[in-house]
GROMACS .gro file of C-alpha atoms in nm:
model
  244
    1UNK     CA    1  -3.391   0.488   3.873
    2UNK     CA    2  -3.358   0.463   3.460
    3UNK     CA    3  -3.019   0.639   3.494
    4UNK     CA    4  -2.890   0.368   3.768
    5UNK     CA    5  -2.984   0.100   3.559
    6UNK     CA    6  -2.810   0.264   3.247
    7UNK     CA    7  -2.517   0.273   3.454
    8UNK     CA    8  -2.531  -0.052   3.584
    9UNK     CA    9  -2.540  -0.206   3.215
   10UNK     CA   10  -2.246  -0.014   3.116
   11UNK     CA   11  -2.024  -0.153   3.400
   12UNK     CA   12  -2.163  -0.497   3.338
   13UNK     CA   13  -2.050  -0.495   2.982
   14UNK     CA   14  -1.723  -0.299   2.995
   15UNK     CA   15  -1.412  -0.471   2.842
   16UNK     CA   16  -1.087  -0.469   3.026
   17UNK     CA   17  -0.901  -0.467   2.656
   18UNK     CA   18  -0.873  -0.328   2.307
   19UNK     CA   19  -1.104  -0.557   2.097
   20UNK     CA   20  -0.765  -0.561   1.864
   21UNK     CA   21  -0.571  -0.740   2.126
   22UNK     CA   22  -0.861  -0.982   2.201
   23UNK     CA   23  -0.930  -1.077   1.831
   24UNK     CA   24  -0.626  -1.064   1.652
   25UNK     CA   25  -0.366  -1.328   1.562
   26UNK     CA   26  -0.048  -1.317   1.823
   27UNK     CA   27   0.185  -1.554   1.660
   28UNK     CA   28   0.202  -1.371   1.333
   29UNK     CA   29   0.194  -0.990   1.426
   30UNK     CA   30   0.073  -0.915   1.055
   31UNK     CA   31  -0.053  -0.544   0.978
   32UNK     CA   32  -0.292  -0.556   0.662
   33UNK     CA   33  -0.358  -0.251   0.417
   34UNK     CA   34  -0.645  -0.262   0.153
   35UNK     CA   35  -0.665  -0.036  -0.097
   36UNK     CA   36  -0.982   0.049  -0.310
   37UNK     CA   37  -0.893   0.253  -0.648
   38UNK     CA   38  -1.141   0.365  -0.877
   39UNK     CA   39  -0.969   0.367  -1.205
   40UNK     CA   40  -1.075   0.583  -1.544
   41UNK     CA   41  -1.271   0.325  -1.745
   42UNK     CA   42  -1.006   0.376  -2.034
   43UNK     CA   43  -0.716   0.311  -1.828
   44UNK     CA   44  -0.800   0.002  -1.637
   45UNK     CA   45  -0.570  -0.237  -1.851
   46UNK     CA   46  -0.260  -0.011  -1.850
   47UNK     CA   47  -0.321   0.055  -1.502
   48UNK     CA   48  -0.320  -0.332  -1.404
   49UNK     CA   49  -0.007  -0.388  -1.606
   50UNK     CA   50   0.184  -0.103  -1.412
   51UNK     CA   51   0.033  -0.215  -1.087
   52UNK     CA   52   0.139  -0.600  -1.121
   53UNK     CA   53   0.467  -0.486  -1.203
   54UNK     CA   54   0.524  -0.266  -0.877
   55UNK     CA   55   0.361  -0.538  -0.667
   56UNK     CA   56   0.626  -0.773  -0.776
   57UNK     CA   57   0.915  -0.590  -0.728
   58UNK     CA   58   0.815  -0.458  -0.374
   59UNK     CA   59   0.732  -0.843  -0.289
   60UNK     CA   60   1.019  -0.956  -0.424
   61UNK     CA   61   1.250  -0.703  -0.267
   62UNK     CA   62   1.413  -0.819   0.073
   63UNK     CA   63   1.432  -0.441   0.175
   64UNK     CA   64   1.091  -0.397   0.216
   65UNK     CA   65   0.879  -0.605   0.483
   66UNK     CA   66   0.563  -0.618   0.281
   67UNK     CA   67   0.431  -0.848   0.010
   68UNK     CA   68   0.084  -0.824  -0.202
   69UNK     CA   69  -0.151  -1.098  -0.083
   70UNK     CA   70  -0.416  -1.035  -0.359
   71UNK     CA   71  -0.510  -0.778  -0.634
   72UNK     CA   72  -0.836  -0.775  -0.799
   73UNK     CA   73  -1.081  -0.597  -1.055
   74UNK     CA   74  -1.440  -0.551  -0.946
   75UNK     CA   75  -1.637  -0.768  -1.156
   76UNK     CA   76  -2.018  -0.722  -0.974
   77UNK     CA   77  -2.020  -0.419  -0.746
   78UNK     CA   78  -1.840  -0.077  -0.819
   79UNK     CA   79  -1.736  -0.062  -1.154
   80UNK     CA   80  -1.379  -0.019  -1.269
   81UNK     CA   81  -1.273  -0.055  -0.903
   82UNK     CA   82  -0.928  -0.203  -0.823
   83UNK     CA   83  -0.877  -0.359  -0.517
   84UNK     CA   84  -0.516  -0.454  -0.336
   85UNK     CA   85  -0.444  -0.652  -0.003
   86UNK     CA   86  -0.114  -0.597   0.142
   87UNK     CA   87   0.054  -0.752   0.430
   88UNK     CA   88   0.337  -0.596   0.652
   89UNK     CA   89   0.535  -0.849   0.846
   90UNK     CA   90   0.597  -0.695   1.185
   91UNK     CA   91   0.298  -0.477   1.207
   92UNK     CA   92   0.328  -0.109   1.225
   93UNK     CA   93   0.713  -0.103   1.275
   94UNK     CA   94   0.709  -0.272   0.910
   95UNK     CA   95   0.465  -0.023   0.773
   96UNK     CA   96   0.670   0.270   0.857
   97UNK     CA   97   0.964   0.132   0.758
   98UNK     CA   98   0.853   0.069   0.407
   99UNK     CA   99   0.675   0.412   0.402
  100UNK     CA  100   1.024   0.589   0.473
  101UNK     CA  101   1.186   0.411   0.215
  102UNK     CA  102   0.947   0.447  -0.079
  103UNK     CA  103   0.981   0.836  -0.015
  104UNK     CA  104   1.313   0.808  -0.151
  105UNK     CA  105   1.268   0.543  -0.392
  106UNK     CA  106   1.260   0.718  -0.743
  107UNK     CA  107   1.103   0.466  -0.960
  108UNK     CA  108   0.829   0.409  -0.688
  109UNK     CA  109   0.759   0.827  -0.708
  110UNK     CA  110   0.748   0.805  -1.105
  111UNK     CA  111   0.518   0.497  -1.055
  112UNK     CA  112   0.262   0.704  -0.816
  113UNK     CA  113   0.300   1.013  -1.058
  114UNK     CA  114   0.179   0.780  -1.350
  115UNK     CA  115  -0.088   0.598  -1.157
  116UNK     CA  116  -0.235   0.939  -1.046
  117UNK     CA  117  -0.335   1.014  -1.395
  118UNK     CA  118  -0.541   0.702  -1.396
  119UNK     CA  119  -0.744   0.729  -1.100
  120UNK     CA  120  -1.068   0.930  -1.004
  121UNK     CA  121  -1.015   0.858  -0.639
  122UNK     CA  122  -0.866   0.608  -0.393
  123UNK     CA  123  -0.893   0.480  -0.012
  124UNK     CA  124  -0.767   0.256   0.230
  125UNK     CA  125  -0.760   0.104   0.550
  126UNK     CA  126  -0.538  -0.056   0.780
  127UNK     CA  127  -0.642  -0.431   0.903
  128UNK     CA  128  -0.600  -0.687   1.157
  129UNK     CA  129  -0.680  -1.059   1.088
  130UNK     CA  130  -0.929  -1.222   1.294
  131UNK     CA  131  -0.741  -1.523   1.520
  132UNK     CA  132  -0.995  -1.786   1.423
  133UNK     CA  133  -0.979  -1.720   1.020
  134UNK     CA  134  -0.778  -1.899   0.776
  135UNK     CA  135  -0.430  -1.743   0.689
  136UNK     CA  136  -0.478  -1.594   0.326
  137UNK     CA  137  -0.229  -1.828   0.162
  138UNK     CA  138  -0.188  -1.834  -0.216
  139UNK     CA  139  -0.429  -2.012  -0.443
  140UNK     CA  140  -0.447  -2.166  -0.770
  141UNK     CA  141  -0.722  -2.054  -1.022
  142UNK     CA  142  -0.927  -1.968  -1.193
  143UNK     CA  143  -1.162  -1.884  -0.899
  144UNK     CA  144  -1.374  -1.577  -0.842
  145UNK     CA  145  -1.353  -1.413  -0.511
  146UNK     CA  146  -1.641  -1.252  -0.279
  147UNK     CA  147  -1.521  -0.955  -0.084
  148UNK     CA  148  -1.834  -0.921   0.201
  149UNK     CA  149  -1.805  -0.588   0.375
  150UNK     CA  150  -2.007  -0.511   0.722
  151UNK     CA  151  -2.029  -0.171   0.884
  152UNK     CA  152  -2.091  -0.300   1.252
  153UNK     CA  153  -2.273  -0.085   1.521
  154UNK     CA  154  -2.005   0.069   1.768
  155UNK     CA  155  -1.926  -0.157   2.047
  156UNK     CA  156  -2.018  -0.508   1.872
  157UNK     CA  157  -1.700  -0.639   1.746
  158UNK     CA  158  -1.649  -0.914   2.017
  159UNK     CA  159  -1.997  -1.037   2.001
  160UNK     CA  160  -1.962  -1.061   1.607
  161UNK     CA  161  -1.611  -1.243   1.671
  162UNK     CA  162  -1.766  -1.481   1.931
  163UNK     CA  163  -2.027  -1.575   1.684
  164UNK     CA  164  -1.833  -1.640   1.376
  165UNK     CA  165  -1.537  -1.802   1.585
  166UNK     CA  166  -1.809  -2.085   1.580
  167UNK     CA  167  -1.968  -2.019   1.237
  168UNK     CA  168  -1.630  -2.026   1.062
  169UNK     CA  169  -1.646  -2.392   1.062
  170UNK     CA  170  -1.966  -2.433   0.879
  171UNK     CA  171  -1.784  -2.292   0.550
  172UNK     CA  172  -1.491  -2.475   0.519
  173UNK     CA  173  -1.603  -2.791   0.358
  174UNK     CA  174  -1.504  -2.642   0.000
  175UNK     CA  175  -1.211  -2.459   0.106
  176UNK     CA  176  -1.392  -2.126   0.033
  177UNK     CA  177  -1.286  -1.948   0.317
  178UNK     CA  178  -0.980  -1.679   0.266
  179UNK     CA  179  -0.946  -1.492   0.535
  180UNK     CA  180  -1.109  -1.239   0.755
  181UNK     CA  181  -1.038  -0.889   0.873
  182UNK     CA  182  -1.142  -0.583   1.082
  183UNK     CA  183  -1.033  -0.216   1.068
  184UNK     CA  184  -0.790  -0.054   1.291
  185UNK     CA  185  -0.748   0.283   1.097
  186UNK     CA  186  -0.982   0.443   0.829
  187UNK     CA  187  -1.363   0.343   0.860
  188UNK     CA  188  -1.385   0.191   1.205
  189UNK     CA  189  -1.584  -0.115   1.302
  190UNK     CA  190  -1.567  -0.223   0.946
  191UNK     CA  191  -1.549  -0.604   0.882
  192UNK     CA  192  -1.420  -0.771   0.562
  193UNK     CA  193  -1.476  -1.159   0.503
  194UNK     CA  194  -1.320  -1.297   0.182
  195UNK     CA  195  -1.453  -1.614  -0.014
  196UNK     CA  196  -1.313  -1.796  -0.317
  197UNK     CA  197  -1.541  -1.988  -0.554
  198UNK     CA  198  -1.498  -2.192  -0.881
  199UNK     CA  199  -1.785  -1.964  -1.022
  200UNK     CA  200  -2.105  -1.808  -0.943
  201UNK     CA  201  -2.301  -2.105  -0.956
  202UNK     CA  202  -2.034  -2.274  -0.729
  203UNK     CA  203  -2.109  -1.973  -0.492
  204UNK     CA  204  -2.499  -2.039  -0.487
  205UNK     CA  205  -2.458  -2.369  -0.402
  206UNK     CA  206  -2.174  -2.360  -0.133
  207UNK     CA  207  -2.399  -2.080   0.029
  208UNK     CA  208  -2.731  -2.296   0.038
  209UNK     CA  209  -2.558  -2.577   0.160
  210UNK     CA  210  -2.437  -2.392   0.441
  211UNK     CA  211  -2.787  -2.341   0.556
  212UNK     CA  212  -2.828  -2.726   0.579
  213UNK     CA  213  -2.588  -2.740   0.867
  214UNK     CA  214  -2.724  -2.698   1.218
  215UNK     CA  215  -2.609  -2.405   1.415
  216UNK     CA  216  -2.557  -2.166   1.080
  217UNK     CA  217  -2.912  -2.063   1.103
  218UNK     CA  218  -2.848  -1.933   1.464
  219UNK     CA  219  -2.497  -1.754   1.409
  220UNK     CA  220  -2.703  -1.555   1.139
  221UNK     CA  221  -2.990  -1.503   1.387
  222UNK     CA  222  -2.756  -1.339   1.627
  223UNK     CA  223  -2.528  -1.122   1.382
  224UNK     CA  224  -2.740  -0.976   1.152
  225UNK     CA  225  -2.874  -0.732   1.468
  226UNK     CA  226  -2.523  -0.633   1.491
  227UNK     CA  227  -2.493  -0.477   1.133
  228UNK     CA  228  -2.548  -0.110   1.003
  229UNK     CA  229  -2.499  -0.176   0.668
  230UNK     CA  230  -2.326  -0.469   0.430
  231UNK     CA  231  -2.174  -0.474   0.057
  232UNK     CA  232  -2.070  -0.787  -0.169
  233UNK     CA  233  -1.809  -0.727  -0.416
  234UNK     CA  234  -1.728  -1.003  -0.681
  235UNK     CA  235  -1.387  -0.985  -0.803
  236UNK     CA  236  -1.141  -1.115  -1.058
  237UNK     CA  237  -0.785  -1.171  -0.973
  238UNK     CA  238  -0.526  -0.961  -1.179
  239UNK     CA  239  -0.254  -1.163  -1.345
  240UNK     CA  240  -0.004  -1.118  -1.057
  241UNK     CA  241  -0.215  -1.192  -0.757
  242UNK     CA  242  -0.074  -1.456  -0.531
  243UNK     CA  243  -0.459  -1.528  -0.494
  244UNK     CA  244  -0.597  -1.683  -0.812
   0.00000   0.00000   0.00000
């Protein structure tokens, strides 16, 4: 009897479409890549200068359907870490086109060789935007940025999206919401929420004000059980980041 009930629950909760189709933006068809680079402490300044130069060239070259969205160094969290967010205009075909062209780009190959001397480790993920989040557009600074990363329980992404589609309205007052993403390749069932604040004090005041709005507590109550682990990074934009 228990087995039959379990099968009944699975059938009731079965989805007819992938969560990537249900939750992502259809009108833009953008794909995002996020990079996490752990840099040797004595190389961080040189690394930043080199990275900014290459990001600028690729973003301005019409031959490459990609652009840098934001680039940061972690201030609080994992130290001596660089975080880069790229946009590929046109999804997976644009990503493939960029990779193929970079294979024959001698200048880029030399950059990778120099960069490898400065790195301890690196990893990346391919991401899609949540349809209900803000578009990550360039911002004037100075700002600090918080990336809150949530590792969700498998099978809970739709539920997470349903709650945050309503909850994001509580976090627009100070224009702190930058964008929200979920992973497609790399670590799966991972969500990244990106926020901008004028200062750590402004962050505290903005977050506290959310609790004064009716409905925010309900969102927290229903989404916390969906989380396996979570992490907060406070980040400072690099000189060439469109998000300042």
